[in-house]
Backbone as a ProteinNet text record, in pm:
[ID]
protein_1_A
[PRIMARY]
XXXXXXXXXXXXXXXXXXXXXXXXXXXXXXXXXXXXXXXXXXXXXXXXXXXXXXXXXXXXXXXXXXXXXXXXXXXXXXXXXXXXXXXXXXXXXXXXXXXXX
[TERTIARY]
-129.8	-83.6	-203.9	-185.5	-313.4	-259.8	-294.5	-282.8	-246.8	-92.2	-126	-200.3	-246.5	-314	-495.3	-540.9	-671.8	-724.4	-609.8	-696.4	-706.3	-751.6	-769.1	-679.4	-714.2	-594.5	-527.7	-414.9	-347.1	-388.6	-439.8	-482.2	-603.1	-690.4	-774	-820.6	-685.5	-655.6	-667.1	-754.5	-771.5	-679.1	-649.9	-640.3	-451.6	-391.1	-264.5	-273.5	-415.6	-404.3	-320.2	-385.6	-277.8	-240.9	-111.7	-5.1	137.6	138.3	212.2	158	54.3	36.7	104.8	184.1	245.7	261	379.4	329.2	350.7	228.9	207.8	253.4	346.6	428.6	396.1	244.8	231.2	139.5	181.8	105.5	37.4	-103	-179.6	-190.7	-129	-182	-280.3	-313.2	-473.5	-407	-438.5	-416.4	-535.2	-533.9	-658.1	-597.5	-666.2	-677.6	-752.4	-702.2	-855.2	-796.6	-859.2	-900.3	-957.6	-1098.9	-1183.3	-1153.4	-1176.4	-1078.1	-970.9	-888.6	-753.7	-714	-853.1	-791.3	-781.2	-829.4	-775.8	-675.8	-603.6	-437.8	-490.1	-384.7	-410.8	-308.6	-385.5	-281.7	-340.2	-184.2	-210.1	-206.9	-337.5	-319.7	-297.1	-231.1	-202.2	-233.6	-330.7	-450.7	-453.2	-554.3	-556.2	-429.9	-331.2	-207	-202.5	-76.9	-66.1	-71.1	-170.3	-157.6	-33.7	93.7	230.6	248	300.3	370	536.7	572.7	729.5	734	646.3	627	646	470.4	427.8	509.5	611.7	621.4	790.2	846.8	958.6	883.8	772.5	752.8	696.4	681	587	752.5	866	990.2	1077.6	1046	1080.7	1032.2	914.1	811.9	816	848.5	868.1	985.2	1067.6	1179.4	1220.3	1141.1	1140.1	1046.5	1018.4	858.1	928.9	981.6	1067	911.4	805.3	696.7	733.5	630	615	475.6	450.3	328.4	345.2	253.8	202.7	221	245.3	174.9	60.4	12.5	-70.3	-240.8	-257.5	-435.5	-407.4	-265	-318.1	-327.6	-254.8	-261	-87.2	-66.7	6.8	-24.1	-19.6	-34.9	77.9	61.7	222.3	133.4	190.2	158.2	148.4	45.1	12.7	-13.7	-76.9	-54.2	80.4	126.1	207.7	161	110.9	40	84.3	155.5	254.2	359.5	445.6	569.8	541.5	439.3	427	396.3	310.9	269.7	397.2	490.5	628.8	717.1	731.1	801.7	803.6	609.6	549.7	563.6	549.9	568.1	695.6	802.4	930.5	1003.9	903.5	908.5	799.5	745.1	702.3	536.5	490.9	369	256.9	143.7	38.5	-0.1	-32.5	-91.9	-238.4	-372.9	-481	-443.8	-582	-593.8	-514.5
-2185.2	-2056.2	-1968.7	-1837.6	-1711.6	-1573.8	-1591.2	-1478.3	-1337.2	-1284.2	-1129.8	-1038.8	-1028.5	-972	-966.2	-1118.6	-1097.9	-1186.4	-1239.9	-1316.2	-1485.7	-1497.6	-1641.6	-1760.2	-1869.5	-1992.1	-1987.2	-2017.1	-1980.6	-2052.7	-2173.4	-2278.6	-2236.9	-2115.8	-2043.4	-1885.3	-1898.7	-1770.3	-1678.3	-1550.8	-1547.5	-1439.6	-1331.6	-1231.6	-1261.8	-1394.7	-1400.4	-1501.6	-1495.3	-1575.6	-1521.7	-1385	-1310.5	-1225.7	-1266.8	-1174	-1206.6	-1330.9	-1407.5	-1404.9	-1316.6	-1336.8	-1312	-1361.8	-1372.7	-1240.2	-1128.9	-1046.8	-1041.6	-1024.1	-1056.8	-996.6	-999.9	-975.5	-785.7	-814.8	-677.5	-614.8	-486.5	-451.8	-349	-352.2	-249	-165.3	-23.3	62.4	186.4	196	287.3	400.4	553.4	631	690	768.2	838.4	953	1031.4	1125.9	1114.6	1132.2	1146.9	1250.4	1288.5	1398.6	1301	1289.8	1301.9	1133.8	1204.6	1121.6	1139	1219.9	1275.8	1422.7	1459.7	1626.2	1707.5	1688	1802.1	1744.8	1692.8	1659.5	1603.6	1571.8	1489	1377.8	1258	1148.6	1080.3	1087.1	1008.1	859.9	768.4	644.5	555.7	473.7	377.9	241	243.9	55.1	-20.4	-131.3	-266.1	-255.3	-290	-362.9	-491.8	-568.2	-717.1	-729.4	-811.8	-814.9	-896.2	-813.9	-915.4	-767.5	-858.6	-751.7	-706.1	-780.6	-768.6	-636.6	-665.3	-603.6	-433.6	-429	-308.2	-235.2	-325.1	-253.5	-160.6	-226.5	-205.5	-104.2	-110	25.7	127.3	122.5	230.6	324.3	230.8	274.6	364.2	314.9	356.5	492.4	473.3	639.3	733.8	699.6	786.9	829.2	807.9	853.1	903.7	904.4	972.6	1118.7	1088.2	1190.9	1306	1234	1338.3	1349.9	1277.3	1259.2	1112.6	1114.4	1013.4	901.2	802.1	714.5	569.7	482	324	229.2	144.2	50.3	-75.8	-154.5	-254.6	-232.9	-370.8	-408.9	-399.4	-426.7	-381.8	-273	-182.1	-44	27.8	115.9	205	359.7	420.5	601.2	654.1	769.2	878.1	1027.6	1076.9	1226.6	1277.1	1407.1	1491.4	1455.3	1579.2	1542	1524.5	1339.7	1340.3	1271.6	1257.7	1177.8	1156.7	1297.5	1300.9	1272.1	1289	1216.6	1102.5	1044.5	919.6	784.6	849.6	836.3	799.6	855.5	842.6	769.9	746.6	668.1	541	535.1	381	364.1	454.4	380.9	387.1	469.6	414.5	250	172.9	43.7	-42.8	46.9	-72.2	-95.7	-12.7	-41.9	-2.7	-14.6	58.4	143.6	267.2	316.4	430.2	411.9	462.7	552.4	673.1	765.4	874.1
1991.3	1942.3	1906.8	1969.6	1903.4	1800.2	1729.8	1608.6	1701.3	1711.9	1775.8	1695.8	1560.6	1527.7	1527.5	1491.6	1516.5	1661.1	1739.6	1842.6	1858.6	1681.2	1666.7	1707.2	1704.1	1703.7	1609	1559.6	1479	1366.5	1349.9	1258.2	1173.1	1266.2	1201.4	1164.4	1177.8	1161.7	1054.4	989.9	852.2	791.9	920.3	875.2	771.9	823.4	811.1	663.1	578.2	461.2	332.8	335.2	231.5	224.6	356.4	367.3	290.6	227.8	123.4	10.2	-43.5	-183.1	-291.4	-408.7	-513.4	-543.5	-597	-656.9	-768.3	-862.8	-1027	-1086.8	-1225.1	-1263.6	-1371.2	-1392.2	-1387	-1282.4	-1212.3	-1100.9	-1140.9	-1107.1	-1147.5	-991.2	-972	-896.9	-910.1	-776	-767	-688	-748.7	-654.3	-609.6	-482.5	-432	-321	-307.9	-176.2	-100.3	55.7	112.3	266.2	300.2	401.5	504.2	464.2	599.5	699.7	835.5	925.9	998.1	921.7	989.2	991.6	1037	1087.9	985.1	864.5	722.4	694	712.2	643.7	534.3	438.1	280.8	329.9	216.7	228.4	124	38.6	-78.5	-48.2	-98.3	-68.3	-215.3	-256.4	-290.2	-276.5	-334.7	-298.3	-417.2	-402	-511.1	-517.4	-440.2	-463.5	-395.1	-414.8	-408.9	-207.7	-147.6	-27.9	59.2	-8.9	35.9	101.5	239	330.4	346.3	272	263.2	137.6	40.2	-68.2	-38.5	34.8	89.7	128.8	228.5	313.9	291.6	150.3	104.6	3	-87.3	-134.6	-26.9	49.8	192.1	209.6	199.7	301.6	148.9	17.1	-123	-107.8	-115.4	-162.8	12.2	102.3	197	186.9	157.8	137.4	13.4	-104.6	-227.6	-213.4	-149.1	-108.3	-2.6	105.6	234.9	299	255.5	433.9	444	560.7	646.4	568.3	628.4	605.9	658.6	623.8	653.3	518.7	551.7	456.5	543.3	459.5	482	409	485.9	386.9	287.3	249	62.8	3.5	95.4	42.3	116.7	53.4	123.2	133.1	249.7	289.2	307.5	190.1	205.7	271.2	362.7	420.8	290.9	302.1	170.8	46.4	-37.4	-147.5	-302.6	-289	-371.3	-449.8	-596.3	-662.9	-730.4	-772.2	-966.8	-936.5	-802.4	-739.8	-756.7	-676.2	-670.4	-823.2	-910.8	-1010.6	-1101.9	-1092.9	-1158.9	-1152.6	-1028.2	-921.2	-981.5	-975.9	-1003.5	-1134.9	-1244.4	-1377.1	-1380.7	-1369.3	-1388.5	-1313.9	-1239.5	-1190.2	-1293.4	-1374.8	-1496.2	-1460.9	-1345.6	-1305.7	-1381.6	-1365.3	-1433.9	-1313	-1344	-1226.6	-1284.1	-1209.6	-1223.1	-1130.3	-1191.6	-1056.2	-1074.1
[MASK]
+++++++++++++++++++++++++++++++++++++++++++++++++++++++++++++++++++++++++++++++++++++++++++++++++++++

């Protein structure tokens, strides 16, 4: 078996170590902006979060749809189109989170 993501044999495979990581019962989130890379657009990112992909990827599908843009999750991070920070910021402490940034 080869990793469709990085290539490897599956037995050594790294990139698939923590994509099951626990998520801890308090979550500390990071917000940021960033621009450069994508044309001028803004995109609020959401990082140092728990590297579980089930997680991510159920808050990525939460805050896009609280938000009305589009975005990604993964690596441990999630991207919402534009700037939503104080949307987002709210979102997350009303789920009990800590959130920086």
């Amino acid at each position: 078996m080869v990793c469709a993501k990085c290539g490897w044999p599956a037995k050594e495979c790294k990139c698939s170590d923590n994509l099951g990581e626990p998520v801890p019962e308090k979550v500390v989130a990071k917000l940021r902006i960033e621009k450069s890379g994508r044309g001028g657009k803004t995109v609020t990112v959401i990082y140092g979060l728990p590297r579980n992909e089930s997680m991510l990827k159920a808050l990525a599908k939460e805050l896009k749809k609280a938000c009305g843009s589009g975005g990604k999750a993964g690596d441990g991070q999630v991207e919402i189109q534009g700037d939503q920070r104080d949307q987002i910021r709210q979102l997350l402490q009303d789920r009990g989170w800590i959130v920086k940034g």
